[in-house]
PDB file of N, CA and C in Angstrom:
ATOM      1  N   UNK Z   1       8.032 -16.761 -10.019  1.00 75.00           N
ATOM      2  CA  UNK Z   1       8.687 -15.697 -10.735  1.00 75.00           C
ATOM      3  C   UNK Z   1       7.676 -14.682 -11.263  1.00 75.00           C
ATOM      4  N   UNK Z   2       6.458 -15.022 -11.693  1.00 84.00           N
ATOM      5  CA  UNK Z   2       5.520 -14.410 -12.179  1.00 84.00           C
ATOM      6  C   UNK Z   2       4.924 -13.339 -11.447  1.00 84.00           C
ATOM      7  N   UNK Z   3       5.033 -13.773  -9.441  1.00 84.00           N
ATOM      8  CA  UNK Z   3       4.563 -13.163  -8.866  1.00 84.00           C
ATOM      9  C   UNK Z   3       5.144 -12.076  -8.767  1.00 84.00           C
ATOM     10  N   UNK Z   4       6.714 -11.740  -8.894  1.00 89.00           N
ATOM     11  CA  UNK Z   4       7.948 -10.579  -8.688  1.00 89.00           C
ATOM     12  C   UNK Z   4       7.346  -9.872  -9.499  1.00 89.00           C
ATOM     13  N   UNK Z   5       6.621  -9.973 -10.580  1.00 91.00           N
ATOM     14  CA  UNK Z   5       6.176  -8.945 -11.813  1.00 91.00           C
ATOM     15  C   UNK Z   5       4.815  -8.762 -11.886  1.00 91.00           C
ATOM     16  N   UNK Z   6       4.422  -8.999 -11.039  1.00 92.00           N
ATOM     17  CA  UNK Z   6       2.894  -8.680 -11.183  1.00 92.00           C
ATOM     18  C   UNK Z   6       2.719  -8.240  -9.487  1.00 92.00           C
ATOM     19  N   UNK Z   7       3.163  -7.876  -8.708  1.00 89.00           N
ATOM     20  CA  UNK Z   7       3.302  -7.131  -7.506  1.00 89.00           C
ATOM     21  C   UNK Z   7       3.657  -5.634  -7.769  1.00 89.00           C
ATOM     22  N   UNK Z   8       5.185  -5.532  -8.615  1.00 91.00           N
ATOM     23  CA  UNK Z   8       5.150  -3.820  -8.731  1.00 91.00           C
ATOM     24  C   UNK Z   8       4.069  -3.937  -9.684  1.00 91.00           C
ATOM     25  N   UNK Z   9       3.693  -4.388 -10.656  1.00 93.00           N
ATOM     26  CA  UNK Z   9       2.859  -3.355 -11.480  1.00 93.00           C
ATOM     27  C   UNK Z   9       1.216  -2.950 -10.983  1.00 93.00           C
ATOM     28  N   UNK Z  10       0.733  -4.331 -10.066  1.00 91.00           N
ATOM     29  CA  UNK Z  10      -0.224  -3.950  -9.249  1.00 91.00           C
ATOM     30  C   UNK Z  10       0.412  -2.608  -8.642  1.00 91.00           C
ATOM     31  N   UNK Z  11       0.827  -2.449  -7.737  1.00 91.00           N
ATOM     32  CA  UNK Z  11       1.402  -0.904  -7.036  1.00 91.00           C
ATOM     33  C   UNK Z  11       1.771  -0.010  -8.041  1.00 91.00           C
ATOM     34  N   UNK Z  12       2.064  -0.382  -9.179  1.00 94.00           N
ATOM     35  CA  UNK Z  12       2.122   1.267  -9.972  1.00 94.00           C
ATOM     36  C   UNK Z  12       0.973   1.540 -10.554  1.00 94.00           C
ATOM     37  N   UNK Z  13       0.064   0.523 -10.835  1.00 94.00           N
ATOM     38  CA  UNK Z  13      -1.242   0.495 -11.397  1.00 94.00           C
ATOM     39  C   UNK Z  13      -1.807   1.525 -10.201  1.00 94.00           C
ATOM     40  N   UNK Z  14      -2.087   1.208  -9.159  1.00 94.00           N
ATOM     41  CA  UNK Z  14      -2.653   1.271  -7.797  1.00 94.00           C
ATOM     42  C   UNK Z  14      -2.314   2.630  -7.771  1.00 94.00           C
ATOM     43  N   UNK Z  15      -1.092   3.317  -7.542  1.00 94.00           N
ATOM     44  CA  UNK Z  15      -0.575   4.717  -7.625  1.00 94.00           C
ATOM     45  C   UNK Z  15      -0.661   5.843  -8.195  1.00 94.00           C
ATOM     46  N   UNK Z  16      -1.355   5.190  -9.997  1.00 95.00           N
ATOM     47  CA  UNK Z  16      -1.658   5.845 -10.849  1.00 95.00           C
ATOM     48  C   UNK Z  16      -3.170   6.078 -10.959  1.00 95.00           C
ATOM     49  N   UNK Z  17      -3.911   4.881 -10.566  1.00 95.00           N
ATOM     50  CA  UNK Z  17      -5.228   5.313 -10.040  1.00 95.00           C
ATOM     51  C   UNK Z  17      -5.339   6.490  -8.862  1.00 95.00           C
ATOM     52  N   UNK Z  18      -4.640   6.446  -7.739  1.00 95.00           N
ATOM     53  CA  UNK Z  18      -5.162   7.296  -6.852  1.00 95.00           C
ATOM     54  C   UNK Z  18      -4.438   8.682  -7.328  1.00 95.00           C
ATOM     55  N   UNK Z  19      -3.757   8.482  -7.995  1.00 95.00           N
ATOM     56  CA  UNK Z  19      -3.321   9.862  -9.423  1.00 95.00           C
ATOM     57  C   UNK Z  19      -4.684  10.595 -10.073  1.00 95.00           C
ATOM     58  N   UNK Z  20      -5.118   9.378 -10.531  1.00 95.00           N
ATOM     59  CA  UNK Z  20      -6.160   9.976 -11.510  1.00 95.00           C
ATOM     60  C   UNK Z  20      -7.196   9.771 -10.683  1.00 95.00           C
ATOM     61  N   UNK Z  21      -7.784   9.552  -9.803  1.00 95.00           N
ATOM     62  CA  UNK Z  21      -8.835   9.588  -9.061  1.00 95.00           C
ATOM     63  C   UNK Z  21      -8.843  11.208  -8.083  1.00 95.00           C
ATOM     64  N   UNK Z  22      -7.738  11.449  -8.190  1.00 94.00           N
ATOM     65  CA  UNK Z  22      -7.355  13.222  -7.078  1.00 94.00           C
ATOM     66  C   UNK Z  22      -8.037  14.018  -8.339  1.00 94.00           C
ATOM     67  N   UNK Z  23      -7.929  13.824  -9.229  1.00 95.00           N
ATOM     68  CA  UNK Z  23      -7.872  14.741 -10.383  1.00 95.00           C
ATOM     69  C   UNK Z  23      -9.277  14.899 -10.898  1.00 95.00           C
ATOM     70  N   UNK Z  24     -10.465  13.845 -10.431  1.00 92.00           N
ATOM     71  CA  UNK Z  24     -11.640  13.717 -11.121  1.00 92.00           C
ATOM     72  C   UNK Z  24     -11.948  12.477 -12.172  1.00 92.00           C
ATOM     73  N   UNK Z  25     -11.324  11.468 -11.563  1.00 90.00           N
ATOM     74  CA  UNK Z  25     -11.228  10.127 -12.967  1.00 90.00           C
ATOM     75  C   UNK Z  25     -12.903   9.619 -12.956  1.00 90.00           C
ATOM     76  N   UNK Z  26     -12.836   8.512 -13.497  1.00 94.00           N
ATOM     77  CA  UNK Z  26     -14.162   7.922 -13.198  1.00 94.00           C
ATOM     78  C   UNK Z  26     -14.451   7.310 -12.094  1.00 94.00           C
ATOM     79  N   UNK Z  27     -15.428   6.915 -11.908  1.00 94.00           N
ATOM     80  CA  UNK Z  27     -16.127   5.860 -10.418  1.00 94.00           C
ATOM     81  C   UNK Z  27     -15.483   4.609  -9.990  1.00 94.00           C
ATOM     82  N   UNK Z  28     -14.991   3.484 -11.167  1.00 95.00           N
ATOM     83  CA  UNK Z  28     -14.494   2.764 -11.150  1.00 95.00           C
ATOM     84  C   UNK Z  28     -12.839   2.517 -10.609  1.00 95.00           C
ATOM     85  N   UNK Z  29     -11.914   4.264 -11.116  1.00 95.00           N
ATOM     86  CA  UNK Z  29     -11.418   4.746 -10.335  1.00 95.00           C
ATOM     87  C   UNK Z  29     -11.137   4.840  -8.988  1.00 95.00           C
ATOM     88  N   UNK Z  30     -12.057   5.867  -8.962  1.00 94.00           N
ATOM     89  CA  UNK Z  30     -11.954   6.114  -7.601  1.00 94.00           C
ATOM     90  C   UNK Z  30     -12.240   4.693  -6.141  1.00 94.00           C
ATOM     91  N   UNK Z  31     -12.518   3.676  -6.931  1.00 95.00           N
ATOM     92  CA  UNK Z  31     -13.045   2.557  -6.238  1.00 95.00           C
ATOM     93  C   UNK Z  31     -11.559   1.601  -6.175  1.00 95.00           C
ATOM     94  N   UNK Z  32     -10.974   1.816  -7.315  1.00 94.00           N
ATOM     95  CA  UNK Z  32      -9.414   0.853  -7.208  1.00 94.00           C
ATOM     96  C   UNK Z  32      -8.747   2.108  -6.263  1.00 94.00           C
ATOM     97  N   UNK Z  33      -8.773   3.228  -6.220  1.00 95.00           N
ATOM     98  CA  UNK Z  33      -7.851   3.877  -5.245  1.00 95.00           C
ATOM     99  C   UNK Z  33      -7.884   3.971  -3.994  1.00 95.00           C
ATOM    100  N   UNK Z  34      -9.520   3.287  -3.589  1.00 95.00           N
ATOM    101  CA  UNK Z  34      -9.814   3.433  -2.204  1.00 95.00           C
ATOM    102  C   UNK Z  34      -8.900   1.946  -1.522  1.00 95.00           C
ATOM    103  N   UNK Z  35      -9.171   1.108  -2.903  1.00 95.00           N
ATOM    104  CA  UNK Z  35      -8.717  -0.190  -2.596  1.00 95.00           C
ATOM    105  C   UNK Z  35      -7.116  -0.556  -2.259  1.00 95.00           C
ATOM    106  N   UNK Z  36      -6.566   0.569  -3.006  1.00 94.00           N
ATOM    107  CA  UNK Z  36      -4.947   0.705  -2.909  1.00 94.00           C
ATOM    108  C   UNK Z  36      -4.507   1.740  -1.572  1.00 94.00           C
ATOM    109  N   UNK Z  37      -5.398   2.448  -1.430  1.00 95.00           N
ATOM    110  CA  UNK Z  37      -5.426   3.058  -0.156  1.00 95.00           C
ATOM    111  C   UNK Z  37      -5.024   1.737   1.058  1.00 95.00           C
ATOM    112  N   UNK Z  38      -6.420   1.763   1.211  1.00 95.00           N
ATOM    113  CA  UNK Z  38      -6.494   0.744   1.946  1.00 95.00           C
ATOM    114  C   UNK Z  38      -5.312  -0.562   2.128  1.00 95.00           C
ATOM    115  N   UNK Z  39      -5.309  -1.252   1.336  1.00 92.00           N
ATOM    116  CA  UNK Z  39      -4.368  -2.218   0.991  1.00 92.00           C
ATOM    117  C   UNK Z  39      -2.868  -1.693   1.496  1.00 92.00           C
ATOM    118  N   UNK Z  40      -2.373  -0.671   1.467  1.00 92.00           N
ATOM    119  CA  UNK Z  40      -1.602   0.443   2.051  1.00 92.00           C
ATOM    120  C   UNK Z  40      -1.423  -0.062   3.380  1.00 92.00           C
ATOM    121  N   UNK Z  41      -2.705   0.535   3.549  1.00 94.00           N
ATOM    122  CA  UNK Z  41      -2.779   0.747   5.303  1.00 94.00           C
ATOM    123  C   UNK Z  41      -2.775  -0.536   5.748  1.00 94.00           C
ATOM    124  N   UNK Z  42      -2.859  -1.969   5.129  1.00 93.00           N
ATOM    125  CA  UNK Z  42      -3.146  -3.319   5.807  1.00 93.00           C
ATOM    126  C   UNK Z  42      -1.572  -3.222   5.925  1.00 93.00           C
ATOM    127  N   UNK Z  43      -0.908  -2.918   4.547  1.00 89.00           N
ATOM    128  CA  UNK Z  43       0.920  -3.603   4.539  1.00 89.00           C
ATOM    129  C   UNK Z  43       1.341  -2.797   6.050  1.00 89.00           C
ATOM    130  N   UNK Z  44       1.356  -1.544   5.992  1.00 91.00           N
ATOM    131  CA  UNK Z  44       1.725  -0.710   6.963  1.00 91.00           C
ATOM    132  C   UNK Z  44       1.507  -0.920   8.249  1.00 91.00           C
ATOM    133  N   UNK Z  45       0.329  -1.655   8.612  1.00 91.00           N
ATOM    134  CA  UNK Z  45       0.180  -2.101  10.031  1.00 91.00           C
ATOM    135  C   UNK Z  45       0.584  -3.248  10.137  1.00 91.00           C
ATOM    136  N   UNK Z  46       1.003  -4.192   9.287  1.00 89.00           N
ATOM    137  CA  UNK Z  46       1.147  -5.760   9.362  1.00 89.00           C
ATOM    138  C   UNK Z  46       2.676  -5.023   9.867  1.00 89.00           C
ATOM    139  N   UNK Z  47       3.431  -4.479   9.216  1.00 84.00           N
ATOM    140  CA  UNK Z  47       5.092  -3.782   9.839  1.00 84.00           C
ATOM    141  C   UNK Z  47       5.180  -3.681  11.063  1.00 84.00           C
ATOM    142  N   UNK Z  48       4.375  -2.586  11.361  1.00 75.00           N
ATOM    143  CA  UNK Z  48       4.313  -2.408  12.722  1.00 75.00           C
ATOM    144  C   UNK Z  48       4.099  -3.538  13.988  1.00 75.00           C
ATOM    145  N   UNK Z  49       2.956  -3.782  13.388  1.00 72.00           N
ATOM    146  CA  UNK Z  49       2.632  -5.477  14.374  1.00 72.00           C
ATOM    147  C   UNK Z  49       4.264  -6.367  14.105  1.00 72.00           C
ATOM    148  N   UNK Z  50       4.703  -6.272  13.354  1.00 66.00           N
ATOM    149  CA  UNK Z  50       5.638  -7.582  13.487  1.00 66.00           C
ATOM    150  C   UNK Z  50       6.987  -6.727  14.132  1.00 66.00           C
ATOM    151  N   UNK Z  51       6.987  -5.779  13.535  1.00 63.00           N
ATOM    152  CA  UNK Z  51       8.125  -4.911  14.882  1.00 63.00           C
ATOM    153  C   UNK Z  51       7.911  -5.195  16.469  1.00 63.00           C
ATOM    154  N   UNK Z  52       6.395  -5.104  16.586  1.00 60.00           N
ATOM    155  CA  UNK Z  52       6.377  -4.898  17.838  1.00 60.00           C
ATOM    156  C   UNK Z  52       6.498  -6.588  18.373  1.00 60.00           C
ATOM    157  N   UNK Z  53       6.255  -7.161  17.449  1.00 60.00           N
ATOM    158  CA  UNK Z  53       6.105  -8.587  18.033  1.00 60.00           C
ATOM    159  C   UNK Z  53       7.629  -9.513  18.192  1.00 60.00           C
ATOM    160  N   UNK Z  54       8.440  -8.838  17.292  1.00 61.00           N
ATOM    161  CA  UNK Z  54       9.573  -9.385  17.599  1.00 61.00           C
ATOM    162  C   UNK Z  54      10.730  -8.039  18.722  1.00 61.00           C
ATOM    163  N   UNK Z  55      10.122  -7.296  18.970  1.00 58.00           N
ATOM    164  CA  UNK Z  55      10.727  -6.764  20.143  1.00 58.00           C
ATOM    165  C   UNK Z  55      11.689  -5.751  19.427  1.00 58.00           C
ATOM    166  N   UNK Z  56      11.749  -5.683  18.424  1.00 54.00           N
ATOM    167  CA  UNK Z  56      12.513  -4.856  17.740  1.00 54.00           C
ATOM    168  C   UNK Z  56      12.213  -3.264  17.970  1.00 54.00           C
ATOM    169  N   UNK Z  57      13.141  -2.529  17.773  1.00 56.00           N
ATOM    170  CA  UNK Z  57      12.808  -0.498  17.440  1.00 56.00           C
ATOM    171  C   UNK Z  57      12.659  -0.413  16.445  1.00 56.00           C
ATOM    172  N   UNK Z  58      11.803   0.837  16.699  1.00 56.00           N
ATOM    173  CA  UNK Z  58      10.937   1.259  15.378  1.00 56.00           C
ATOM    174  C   UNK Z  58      12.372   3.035  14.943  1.00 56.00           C
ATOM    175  N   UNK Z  59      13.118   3.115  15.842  1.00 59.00           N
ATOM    176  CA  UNK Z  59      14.312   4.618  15.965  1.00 59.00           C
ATOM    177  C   UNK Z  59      15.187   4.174  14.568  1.00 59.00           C
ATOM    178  N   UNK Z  60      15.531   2.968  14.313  1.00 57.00           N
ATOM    179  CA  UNK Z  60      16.298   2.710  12.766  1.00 57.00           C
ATOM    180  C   UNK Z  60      17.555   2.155  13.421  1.00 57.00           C
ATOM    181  N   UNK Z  61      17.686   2.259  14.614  1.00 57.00           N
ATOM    182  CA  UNK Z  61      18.897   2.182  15.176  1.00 57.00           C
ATOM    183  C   UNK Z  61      19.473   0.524  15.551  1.00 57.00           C
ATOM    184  N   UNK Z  62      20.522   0.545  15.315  1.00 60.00           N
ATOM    185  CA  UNK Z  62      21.097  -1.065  15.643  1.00 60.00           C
ATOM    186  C   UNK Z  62      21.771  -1.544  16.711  1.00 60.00           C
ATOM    187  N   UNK Z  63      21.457  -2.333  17.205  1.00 53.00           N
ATOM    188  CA  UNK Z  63      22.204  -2.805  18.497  1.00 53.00           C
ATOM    189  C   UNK Z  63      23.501  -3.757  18.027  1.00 53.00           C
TER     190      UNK Z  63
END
Protein backbone atom coordinates (compact mmCIF):
# COMPACT_ATOMS: atom_id res chain seq x y z
CA UNK A 1 0.00 0.00 0.00
CA UNK A 2 2.85 2.23 0.81
CA UNK A 3 4.16 1.72 -2.58
CA UNK A 4 0.67 3.40 -4.35
CA UNK A 5 1.90 6.61 -2.41
CA UNK A 6 5.21 6.92 -2.81
CA UNK A 7 5.20 6.31 -6.78
CA UNK A 8 2.99 9.52 -7.62
CA UNK A 9 4.86 11.61 -5.34
CA UNK A 10 8.24 10.35 -6.67
CA UNK A 11 6.73 11.61 -10.27
CA UNK A 12 5.49 14.86 -8.97
CA UNK A 13 8.67 15.36 -7.09
CA UNK A 14 10.50 14.35 -10.43
CA UNK A 15 8.24 16.93 -12.55
CA UNK A 16 8.81 19.68 -10.31
CA UNK A 17 12.48 19.26 -10.43
CA UNK A 18 12.71 19.31 -14.18
CA UNK A 19 10.38 22.57 -13.48
CA UNK A 20 12.90 24.09 -11.54
CA UNK A 21 15.90 22.85 -13.20
CA UNK A 22 14.46 24.74 -16.90
CA UNK A 23 14.43 27.79 -14.85
CA UNK A 24 18.13 27.76 -13.38
CA UNK A 25 17.71 25.60 -9.97
CA UNK A 26 20.72 24.21 -8.39
CA UNK A 27 23.17 21.29 -9.52
CA UNK A 28 21.66 18.82 -7.41
CA UNK A 29 18.60 19.71 -9.39
CA UNK A 30 19.41 19.54 -12.38
CA UNK A 31 20.90 15.96 -11.59
CA UNK A 32 17.29 14.55 -10.17
CA UNK A 33 15.81 15.92 -13.54
CA UNK A 34 18.19 14.23 -15.73
CA UNK A 35 17.29 11.22 -13.60
CA UNK A 36 13.46 11.66 -14.10
CA UNK A 37 14.15 12.32 -17.63
CA UNK A 38 15.64 9.41 -18.12
CA UNK A 39 13.60 7.11 -15.94
CA UNK A 40 10.84 8.49 -18.45
CA UNK A 41 12.42 7.23 -21.27
CA UNK A 42 13.11 3.56 -19.55
CA UNK A 43 8.94 3.46 -18.65
CA UNK A 44 8.28 4.58 -22.29
CA UNK A 45 10.31 2.02 -24.04
CA UNK A 46 9.51 -0.87 -21.64
CA UNK A 47 5.54 0.07 -23.40
CA UNK A 48 6.61 -0.13 -26.50
CA UNK A 49 8.69 -3.37 -26.17
CA UNK A 50 5.74 -5.09 -24.56
CA UNK A 51 3.29 -3.84 -27.34
CA UNK A 52 5.42 -5.12 -29.71
CA UNK A 53 5.95 -8.33 -27.93
CA UNK A 54 2.52 -9.22 -27.43
CA UNK A 55 1.55 -8.43 -31.05
CA UNK A 56 -0.67 -5.81 -30.15
CA UNK A 57 -1.28 -1.98 -32.19
CA UNK A 58 0.17 0.80 -31.21
CA UNK A 59 -3.30 2.93 -33.73
CA UNK A 60 -5.57 2.69 -30.18
CA UNK A 61 -7.78 0.69 -32.16
CA UNK A 62 -9.68 -2.59 -31.04
CA UNK A 63 -10.28 -5.67 -32.64
Amino acid sequence: MALLAVIPALTVAGCGAVVWSSRGGPRWVRGVATASLAAGELVKRSGRNRTRNNGGSTDGSVE
